[in-house]
Short mmCIF file of C-alpha atoms in Angstrom, two decimals:
data_model
loop_
_atom_site.label_atom_id
_atom_site.label_comp_id
_atom_site.label_asym_id
_atom_site.label_seq_id
_atom_site.Cartn_x
_atom_site.Cartn_y
_atom_site.Cartn_z
CA MET A 234 11.10 74.77 17.21
CA MET A 235 9.64 71.88 15.32
CA ASN A 236 8.78 71.41 11.73
CA THR A 237 5.12 70.66 12.20
CA GLN A 238 3.43 71.18 8.86
CA ASN A 239 3.66 67.55 7.79
CA HIS A 240 1.28 66.61 10.58
CA ILE A 241 -1.31 69.23 9.80
CA PRO A 242 -4.05 68.95 7.20
CA GLU A 243 -3.50 71.37 4.34
CA GLU A 244 -6.91 72.85 4.93
CA ILE A 245 -5.88 73.88 8.43
CA GLN A 246 -2.57 75.20 7.11
CA TRP A 247 -4.48 77.39 4.67
CA GLN A 248 -6.78 78.57 7.40
CA ILE A 249 -3.85 79.56 9.58
CA PHE A 250 -2.23 81.25 6.61
CA GLU A 251 -5.41 83.20 5.90
CA LEU A 252 -5.51 84.27 9.53
CA LEU A 253 -1.95 85.57 9.43
CA GLU A 254 -2.55 87.28 6.11
CA GLY A 255 -5.50 89.11 7.61
CA ASN A 256 -7.97 87.69 5.12
CA LEU A 257 -10.52 86.39 7.63
CA SER A 258 -13.63 88.01 9.00
CA GLU A 259 -13.96 88.49 12.73
CA ASN A 260 -16.03 85.30 13.11
CA GLU A 261 -13.67 83.23 10.98
CA ARG A 262 -10.79 84.65 12.93
CA THR A 263 -12.25 83.63 16.25
CA GLN A 264 -13.02 80.14 14.99
CA THR A 265 -9.54 79.70 13.61
CA LEU A 266 -7.93 80.84 16.85
CA GLU A 267 -10.02 78.29 18.71
CA ILE A 268 -8.87 75.56 16.32
CA ILE A 269 -5.26 76.61 16.82
CA GLU A 270 -5.61 76.54 20.60
CA SER A 271 -7.15 73.07 20.48
CA ASN A 272 -4.07 71.40 19.03
CA GLU A 273 -0.44 71.81 19.98
CA ASN A 274 0.79 71.07 16.45
CA TYR A 275 -1.53 73.69 15.03
CA HIS A 276 -0.27 76.16 17.55
CA SER A 277 3.37 75.39 16.71
CA PHE A 278 2.65 75.74 13.00
CA TYR A 279 0.89 79.06 13.62
CA ARG A 280 3.82 80.32 15.66
CA GLU A 281 6.42 79.19 13.14
CA LEU A 282 4.52 80.55 10.18
CA SER A 283 4.11 83.90 11.91
CA LEU A 284 7.91 84.10 12.13
CA THR A 285 8.15 84.10 8.35
CA TYR A 286 6.62 87.56 8.09
CA LEU A 287 9.39 89.96 7.27
CA LYS A 288 9.63 93.27 9.00
CA PRO A 289 10.20 96.24 6.71
CA GLU A 290 13.68 97.66 6.95
CA LYS A 291 14.89 101.12 6.28
CA ALA A 292 17.07 101.50 3.24
CA GLU A 293 17.60 104.78 1.45
CA TYR A 294 18.57 104.94 -2.15
CA PRO A 295 21.85 106.86 -2.04
CA ASN A 296 21.79 108.34 -5.55
CA LYS A 297 18.41 109.95 -5.50
CA SER A 298 19.77 113.31 -6.55
CA ILE A 299 20.98 112.04 -9.90
CA LEU A 300 17.54 110.71 -10.71
CA LEU A 301 15.89 114.06 -10.19
CA LYS A 302 15.31 116.24 -13.17
CA THR A 303 15.72 119.96 -13.19
CA SER A 304 13.82 120.37 -16.44
CA ALA A 305 12.34 118.09 -19.04
CA GLY A 306 14.90 115.99 -20.74
CA ASN A 307 17.82 117.00 -18.62
CA PHE A 308 19.32 115.18 -15.76
CA LYS A 309 21.59 117.14 -13.52
CA VAL A 310 24.66 115.13 -14.20
CA TRP A 311 24.05 115.14 -17.88
CA ARG A 312 23.71 118.86 -17.84
CA ASN A 313 27.07 119.15 -16.17
CA LEU A 314 28.60 116.81 -18.68
CA THR A 315 27.08 118.80 -21.49
CA LEU A 316 28.61 121.96 -20.10
CA ILE A 317 32.00 120.29 -20.04
CA LEU A 318 31.59 119.05 -23.56
CA SER A 319 30.38 122.41 -24.77
CA SER A 320 33.49 124.03 -23.41
CA ALA A 321 35.54 121.30 -24.94
CA ALA A 322 33.84 121.80 -28.25
CA ALA A 323 34.82 125.43 -28.33
CA ILE A 324 38.46 124.49 -27.75
CA ALA A 325 38.19 121.85 -30.40
CA LEU A 326 36.85 124.31 -32.88
CA PHE A 327 39.84 126.52 -32.35
CA ILE A 328 42.24 123.64 -32.90
CA PHE A 329 40.17 122.19 -35.66
CA THR A 330 40.23 125.30 -37.76
CA ASN A 331 44.00 125.37 -37.50
CA ASN A 332 44.58 121.79 -38.49
CA GLU A 333 43.73 119.96 -41.62
CA SER A 334 41.82 116.78 -40.97
CA PRO A 335 41.68 113.88 -43.39
CA HIS A 336 38.48 113.23 -45.27
CA VAL A 337 36.74 109.92 -45.37
CA SER A 338 33.83 109.08 -47.58
CA ASN A 339 30.57 108.53 -45.84
CA ASN A 340 29.98 105.53 -48.04
CA ALA A 341 33.30 103.97 -47.33
CA LEU A 342 32.10 101.83 -44.48
CA PRO A 343 29.02 99.98 -43.45
CA SER A 344 27.52 101.37 -40.32
CA LYS A 345 28.67 98.47 -38.20
CA SER A 346 32.22 99.41 -38.89
CA LEU A 347 31.77 102.01 -36.23
CA LEU A 348 32.48 99.29 -33.80
CA THR A 349 35.61 98.15 -35.44
CA ALA A 350 37.60 101.24 -35.98
CA SER A 351 40.90 102.20 -34.49
CA GLU A 352 42.81 99.02 -34.70
CA SER A 353 46.15 100.61 -34.43
CA ILE A 354 46.57 101.26 -30.78
CA PRO A 355 49.55 103.16 -29.54
CA SER A 356 51.06 102.41 -26.22
CA GLN A 357 49.47 104.74 -23.76
CA THR A 358 47.15 104.40 -20.85
CA GLU A 359 44.33 106.57 -22.00
CA SER A 360 41.49 106.45 -24.40
CA THR A 361 40.09 108.65 -27.06
CA ILE A 362 36.49 109.29 -27.86
CA LYS A 363 35.67 109.98 -31.43
CA ILE A 364 32.37 111.26 -32.59
CA ALA A 365 31.10 109.09 -35.35
CA SER A 366 27.82 108.64 -37.13
CA SER A 367 25.84 105.85 -38.62
CA THR A 368 25.51 105.62 -42.39
CA ARG A 369 21.97 106.90 -42.16
CA VAL A 370 23.00 110.32 -41.13
CA LYS A 371 20.63 113.19 -41.47
CA PRO A 372 21.17 116.90 -41.15
CA LEU A 373 21.03 118.08 -37.61
CA ALA A 374 17.84 119.63 -36.45
CA ASN A 375 18.03 123.37 -35.96
CA SER A 376 21.35 123.54 -37.57
CA LYS A 377 22.41 125.34 -40.68
CA ILE A 378 24.91 122.65 -41.38
CA ASN A 379 24.13 119.97 -43.87
CA GLY A 380 27.43 118.24 -43.45
CA ASN A 381 27.72 115.07 -41.49
CA ILE A 382 30.13 113.85 -39.00
CA ARG A 383 32.70 111.79 -40.72
CA HIS A 384 32.87 108.06 -40.31
CA HIS A 385 35.66 106.27 -38.70
CA GLN A 386 37.96 104.67 -41.11
CA LYS A 387 38.94 101.07 -40.74
CA ASP A 388 42.51 102.05 -41.09
CA SER A 389 43.11 104.16 -38.08
CA GLN A 390 45.88 105.99 -39.84
CA ALA A 391 43.26 108.34 -41.14
CA LEU A 392 42.51 109.29 -37.61
CA PRO A 393 45.73 108.88 -35.77
CA THR A 394 44.67 108.75 -32.20
CA ALA A 395 48.02 109.27 -30.65
CA GLU A 396 48.89 112.23 -32.80
CA ALA A 397 45.39 113.63 -32.85
CA SER A 398 45.63 117.34 -32.82
CA THR A 399 41.90 117.67 -32.38
CA LEU A 400 41.92 116.75 -28.75
CA ILE A 401 39.18 118.73 -27.18
CA ALA A 402 38.53 117.51 -23.71
CA LYS A 403 39.41 115.26 -20.88
CA VAL A 404 36.63 113.82 -18.85
CA ASP A 405 37.19 111.96 -15.65
CA VAL A 406 35.13 108.83 -15.34
CA PRO A 407 34.37 106.85 -12.22
CA LYS A 408 36.76 104.06 -11.47
CA ASN A 409 36.30 100.59 -10.09
CA LYS A 410 32.83 100.23 -11.47
CA PRO A 411 31.80 97.42 -13.74
CA PHE A 412 31.00 98.34 -17.27
CA ARG A 413 27.49 98.00 -18.46
CA VAL A 414 26.76 96.49 -21.78
CA ILE A 415 25.00 99.03 -23.91
CA PRO A 416 23.37 98.17 -27.20
CA ILE A 417 24.67 100.25 -30.01
CA ILE A 418 21.73 101.44 -32.00
CA ASP A 419 22.48 101.50 -35.65
CA ASP A 420 19.14 102.50 -36.94
CA ALA A 421 18.09 106.10 -36.80
CA SER A 422 14.45 105.10 -36.97
CA GLN A 423 14.76 102.77 -34.01
CA ASP A 424 13.71 104.03 -30.64
CA PHE A 425 16.31 104.05 -28.01
CA THR A 426 16.06 101.32 -25.46
CA SER A 427 17.69 101.09 -22.14
CA PRO A 428 20.94 99.27 -21.71
CA ARG A 429 20.75 95.54 -21.72
CA THR A 430 20.24 94.12 -18.36
CA GLU A 431 23.31 92.10 -17.87
CA ILE A 432 26.77 92.99 -16.94
CA ASN A 433 29.22 91.14 -19.03
CA SER A 434 31.55 89.40 -16.69
CA GLU A 435 34.36 89.54 -19.15
CA TYR A 436 34.07 93.26 -19.43
CA ALA A 437 33.44 93.64 -15.76
CA LYS A 438 36.96 92.48 -15.15
CA VAL A 439 38.06 95.86 -16.37
CA ASN A 440 37.84 97.75 -13.15
CA SER A 441 39.81 100.80 -13.99
CA GLU A 442 38.48 103.09 -16.63
CA PRO A 443 41.02 105.17 -18.44
CA GLU A 444 41.11 108.86 -18.82
CA ILE A 445 39.09 109.91 -21.80
CA LYS A 446 39.97 112.28 -24.55
CA ILE A 447 37.43 113.41 -27.07
CA VAL A 448 38.55 113.66 -30.64
CA TYR A 449 36.40 115.46 -33.10
CA THR A 450 36.81 113.83 -36.48
CA GLY A 451 35.66 116.65 -38.67
CA PHE A 452 32.89 117.34 -41.11
CA GLU A 453 31.97 115.31 -44.09
CA ASP A 454 31.86 118.39 -46.24
CA ASP A 455 34.77 120.59 -46.92
CA GLU A 456 35.44 122.59 -43.82
CA THR A 457 36.48 125.55 -45.85
CA GLU A 458 32.89 126.01 -46.96
CA LEU A 459 31.76 126.29 -43.42
CA THR A 460 32.10 129.44 -41.51
CA GLU A 461 33.58 129.43 -38.07
CA ALA A 462 30.19 130.34 -36.70
CA ASP A 463 28.65 127.33 -38.45
CA GLN A 464 31.23 125.04 -37.00
CA THR A 465 30.72 126.49 -33.58
CA GLU A 466 27.00 126.03 -33.90
CA PHE A 467 27.46 122.47 -35.01
CA LEU A 468 29.80 121.61 -32.20
CA LEU A 469 27.59 123.20 -29.64
CA ASP A 470 24.70 121.30 -31.15
CA VAL A 471 26.66 118.12 -30.68
CA ALA A 472 27.40 118.96 -27.10
CA GLN A 473 23.92 120.12 -26.25
CA ASN A 474 22.28 117.12 -27.81
CA LEU A 475 24.25 114.61 -25.86
CA ARG A 476 21.19 113.16 -24.30
CA TYR A 477 19.21 110.13 -25.07
CA GLY A 478 16.56 109.75 -22.50
CA ARG A 479 18.39 107.96 -19.79
CA LEU A 480 20.69 108.78 -16.99
CA PRO A 481 23.76 110.51 -18.18
CA LYS A 482 26.57 108.75 -16.57
CA MET A 483 29.53 108.14 -18.80
CA GLN A 484 28.65 104.66 -19.87
CA LEU A 485 31.31 102.77 -21.64
CA LEU A 486 31.03 99.68 -23.69
CA PRO A 487 34.34 97.95 -23.71
CA ARG A 488 34.70 95.58 -26.57
CA LYS A 489 37.52 93.16 -26.59
CA ARG A 490 39.10 93.05 -29.95
CA GLN A 491 42.48 91.81 -30.85
CA ASN A 492 43.56 91.93 -27.26
CA HIS A 493 42.48 95.51 -26.91
CA LEU A 494 39.53 96.78 -25.00
CA ILE A 495 37.56 99.34 -26.90
CA PRO A 496 35.15 101.17 -24.65
CA GLN A 497 32.36 102.88 -26.49
CA VAL A 498 29.77 105.40 -25.56
CA ASP A 499 26.59 105.77 -27.49
CA MET A 500 24.50 108.86 -27.59
CA ARG A 501 21.55 110.28 -29.36
CA LEU A 502 22.18 113.36 -31.34
CA GLY A 503 19.11 115.30 -32.31
CA THR A 504 16.86 112.94 -34.17
CA ASN A 505 19.68 110.67 -35.17
CA THR A 506 21.64 108.10 -33.32
CA ARG A 507 25.28 108.86 -33.11
CA PHE A 508 28.07 107.13 -31.37
CA ILE A 509 31.06 108.26 -29.52
CA GLN A 510 33.60 105.60 -29.96
CA THR A 511 36.46 105.37 -27.61
CA THR A 512 39.64 103.55 -28.13
CA LEU A 513 41.46 102.30 -25.15
CA ILE A 514 45.12 102.80 -25.71
CA GLN A 515 47.24 100.60 -23.58
CA MET B 563 4.10 113.03 -16.90
CA ASP B 564 6.27 116.11 -16.61
CA TYR B 565 9.58 116.34 -14.81
CA LYS B 566 7.95 117.61 -11.61
CA GLU B 567 5.71 114.58 -11.50
CA PHE B 568 8.68 112.40 -12.26
CA ASN B 569 10.66 113.95 -9.41
CA ARG B 570 7.75 113.38 -7.07
CA ILE B 571 7.76 109.72 -8.03
CA VAL B 572 11.51 109.53 -7.48
CA GLU B 573 11.09 110.97 -4.00
CA ALA B 574 8.16 108.71 -3.25
CA HIS B 575 9.38 105.37 -4.50
CA SER B 576 13.14 105.27 -4.97
CA ASP B 577 13.83 104.08 -1.42
CA ALA B 578 11.24 101.33 -1.60
CA LEU B 579 12.49 100.24 -4.98
CA TYR B 580 16.05 100.20 -3.72
CA ARG B 581 15.04 98.15 -0.68
CA PHE B 582 13.23 95.67 -2.90
CA ALA B 583 16.22 95.35 -5.24
CA LEU B 584 18.70 95.12 -2.40
CA LYS B 585 16.76 92.33 -0.72
CA ASN B 586 16.73 90.45 -3.98
CA ILE B 587 20.19 91.04 -5.26
CA LYS B 588 22.17 91.60 -2.05
CA VAL B 589 24.79 93.79 -3.70
CA ALA B 590 24.29 97.50 -3.16
CA GLU B 591 25.82 98.60 -6.45
CA ASP B 592 23.66 96.19 -8.41
CA ALA B 593 20.59 97.34 -6.52
CA GLN B 594 21.42 100.95 -7.33
CA GLU B 595 21.77 100.06 -10.97
CA ILE B 596 18.40 98.36 -10.92
CA VAL B 597 16.77 101.44 -9.42
CA GLN B 598 18.45 103.69 -11.93
CA THR B 599 17.37 101.52 -14.83
CA ALA B 600 13.79 101.40 -13.59
CA PHE B 601 13.59 105.16 -13.43
CA GLU B 602 15.24 105.46 -16.82
CA ARG B 603 12.54 103.25 -18.26
CA LEU B 604 9.88 105.27 -16.52
CA TRP B 605 11.23 108.48 -17.99
CA ILE B 606 11.45 106.98 -21.46
CA ASN B 607 7.85 105.81 -21.14
CA ARG B 608 6.63 108.89 -19.32
CA ASN B 609 4.05 109.67 -21.98
CA THR B 610 2.41 106.27 -21.76
CA VAL B 611 2.71 105.39 -18.08
CA ASP B 612 -0.09 106.61 -15.85
CA PRO B 613 1.55 108.39 -12.88
CA ASP B 614 -0.86 106.58 -10.57
CA LYS B 615 0.54 103.29 -11.83
CA SER B 616 4.14 104.38 -11.87
CA LYS B 617 4.99 102.46 -8.71
CA ALA B 618 3.79 99.21 -10.21
CA PHE B 619 5.65 100.03 -13.42
CA LEU B 620 8.87 100.67 -11.50
CA PHE B 621 8.60 97.46 -9.51
CA ARG B 622 7.81 95.47 -12.62
CA VAL B 623 10.90 96.79 -14.39
CA ALA B 624 13.00 96.25 -11.27
CA TYR B 625 11.66 92.71 -10.89
CA ASN B 626 12.46 91.77 -14.48
CA PHE B 627 15.86 93.37 -14.28
CA THR B 628 16.55 91.64 -10.99
CA ILE B 629 15.56 88.23 -12.29
CA ASP B 630 17.85 88.64 -15.28
CA MET B 631 20.69 89.67 -13.00
CA ILE B 632 20.11 86.81 -10.57
CA ARG B 633 19.98 84.26 -13.37
CA LYS B 634 23.22 85.54 -14.74
CA GLN B 635 24.82 85.43 -11.31
CA ARG B 636 23.59 81.89 -10.81
CA LYS B 637 24.99 80.85 -14.12
CA GLU B 638 28.33 82.31 -13.19
CA ALA B 639 28.13 80.73 -9.76
CA ASP B 640 27.42 77.35 -11.32
CA MET B 641 30.61 77.68 -13.30
CA GLU B 642 32.49 78.35 -10.09
CA THR B 643 31.05 75.47 -8.11
CA THR B 644 33.71 73.13 -9.34
CA LYS B 645 36.23 75.30 -7.60
CA PHE B 646 34.37 76.59 -4.58
CA LYS B 647 31.68 74.90 -2.58
CA GLU B 648 29.02 77.04 -1.04
CA PRO B 649 29.45 77.00 2.71
CA SER B 650 26.87 74.90 4.46
CA THR B 651 24.32 76.59 6.64
CA GLU B 652 24.73 73.93 9.28
CA GLY B 653 26.94 75.17 12.04
CA ALA B 654 27.49 78.49 10.37
CA ASP B 655 26.81 81.88 11.82
CA PHE B 656 23.06 81.69 11.57
CA LYS B 657 22.34 82.56 15.13
CA ASP B 658 19.54 84.97 14.73
CA LEU B 659 16.19 84.69 13.11
CA LYS B 660 16.70 87.54 10.71
CA ARG B 661 19.78 86.02 9.17
CA VAL B 662 18.19 82.61 9.00
CA LEU B 663 15.15 84.09 7.29
CA GLU B 664 17.25 85.99 4.80
CA ARG B 665 19.16 82.87 4.02
CA ALA B 666 15.95 80.93 3.61
CA LEU B 667 14.46 83.68 1.51
CA SER B 668 17.33 83.48 -0.94
CA LYS B 669 16.59 79.79 -1.41
CA LEU B 670 13.03 80.36 -2.50
CA SER B 671 12.12 80.46 -6.15
CA ASP B 672 12.27 83.92 -7.72
CA ILE B 673 8.52 84.21 -7.83
CA GLN B 674 8.01 83.08 -4.23
CA ARG B 675 10.70 85.39 -2.93
CA ASN B 676 9.33 88.39 -4.77
CA VAL B 677 5.70 87.90 -3.81
CA ILE B 678 6.77 87.76 -0.17
CA LEU B 679 9.03 90.79 -0.48
CA LEU B 680 6.33 92.82 -2.17
CA ARG B 681 3.76 91.68 0.34
CA ASP B 682 5.78 92.18 3.50
CA TYR B 683 7.98 95.12 2.65
CA GLU B 684 5.72 97.12 0.40
CA GLY B 685 2.38 96.03 1.70
CA TYR B 686 1.02 95.35 -1.77
CA SER B 687 -2.30 93.63 -2.26
CA TYR B 688 -2.47 90.33 -4.12
CA GLN B 689 -3.85 92.11 -7.16
CA GLU B 690 -1.07 94.71 -7.18
CA ILE B 691 1.56 92.02 -6.86
CA GLY B 692 -0.11 90.13 -9.68
CA ASP B 693 0.05 93.22 -11.88
CA ILE B 694 3.73 93.67 -11.18
CA LEU B 695 4.71 90.06 -11.69
CA SER B 696 2.20 89.38 -14.47
CA ILE B 697 0.49 86.53 -12.66
CA THR B 698 -3.05 86.06 -11.38
CA GLU B 699 -4.21 86.97 -7.91
CA ALA B 700 -4.69 83.29 -7.10
CA GLN B 701 -1.15 82.52 -8.19
CA VAL B 702 0.12 85.31 -5.98
CA LYS B 703 -1.65 83.88 -2.98
CA ILE B 704 -0.54 80.34 -3.54
CA ASN B 705 3.04 81.45 -4.07
CA ILE B 706 2.97 83.40 -0.84
CA PHE B 707 1.55 80.39 0.95
CA ARG B 708 4.10 77.98 -0.48
CA GLY B 709 6.94 80.42 0.07
CA ARG B 710 6.03 80.92 3.70
CA LYS B 711 5.73 77.20 4.22
CA GLN B 712 9.22 76.75 2.84
CA LEU B 713 10.50 79.47 5.11
CA GLN B 714 8.76 77.79 8.02
CA GLU B 715 10.31 74.47 7.04
CA HIS B 716 13.71 76.07 6.90
CA LEU B 717 13.22 77.65 10.30
CA GLY B 718 12.23 74.26 11.63
CA SER B 719 15.33 72.63 10.22
CA MET B 720 17.49 75.34 11.78
CA GLU B 721 16.04 74.89 15.26
CA ASP B 722 19.37 73.87 16.72
CA TYR B 723 20.87 77.16 15.74
CA LEU B 724 18.10 79.40 16.94
#
């Protein structure tokens, strides 16, 4: 095989290219073939160029089933996750009503503090997910409850993760997969956008995701004013609204902070953006 | 676009999209992520995307996502070059045309590689490729031509190993 194109006028190269692309009429095709046959270099170029045409290969996307929707707005996996969380919410409610949770003012923190909570990290190899809200919280749609989910407090003592009695669920997450970087939306009026396109190499080094516990942090309002049914409705609302228009795999955003990795999951709750913040305890 | 239409599009195009991503990115997990992201975007934009143009939409998203991913990988690879040198193609295991072509394909510019992939694997017209990559029909054609010439050059330089 020779590299022949340097010896061939560009016009002829184009003509041969057009022939191979199938852009020529029958007459033009015949003429071009005659030109090719008249010169050995042209013929070699034609032959070599024809080798550059790739043959389609079979490749099946292995995760097609998780892309399919069973009804509008619900992906199969997300539905399953929602079912798990709904069950977990019911357990949480039971525990929650039997334990007094600390109150934190909704105005105590700027919204970005959601990302910086839980500094005190006990020595365990698991993580906790806390449901938190932005400062621009609104009442949930279709809910009787006007109370808001309480903010994280900078001082994690208010929400002691290790001693949290409001543990409501354990969710297994896939291991050995790189984390995706997910933008945390802090503006309820902002439309949700898909995760950013890059994988952060620093985060990707974390190849083993911890077990997750979900900690419900309580209502902003006094729980005693809420009936058990209201709380149940709210929690189920939380669970059922855990969708935000994209595939529902448990997507974690690990943030390295003070030598701790803090995976976070964002979600859209009703018309508002909410966050589930996880704290990796290790 | 309702969910049934969406599912039809998943069935129709997910394999092709995966193949396109895999050829570009080489890593199966990354390719799967690209496909997933493309369909996520389609679902998010289901009210504005014409189902008839969904394939072009998916490929456009996948292309942009792929380019971002490749650039990031290259950046990381550049940082590693002080430690590890890329093995030379000369004398390596490039004993069949397919492998040589794939190697050569990866050396093309992003635009040249993608016009060829879309043309050869998906059978897209110049205009369709232009719509996906946001370039003119003429630019598509010239990029295919130049890309193929580079592939041909590479094949020529590898003659001893073929």
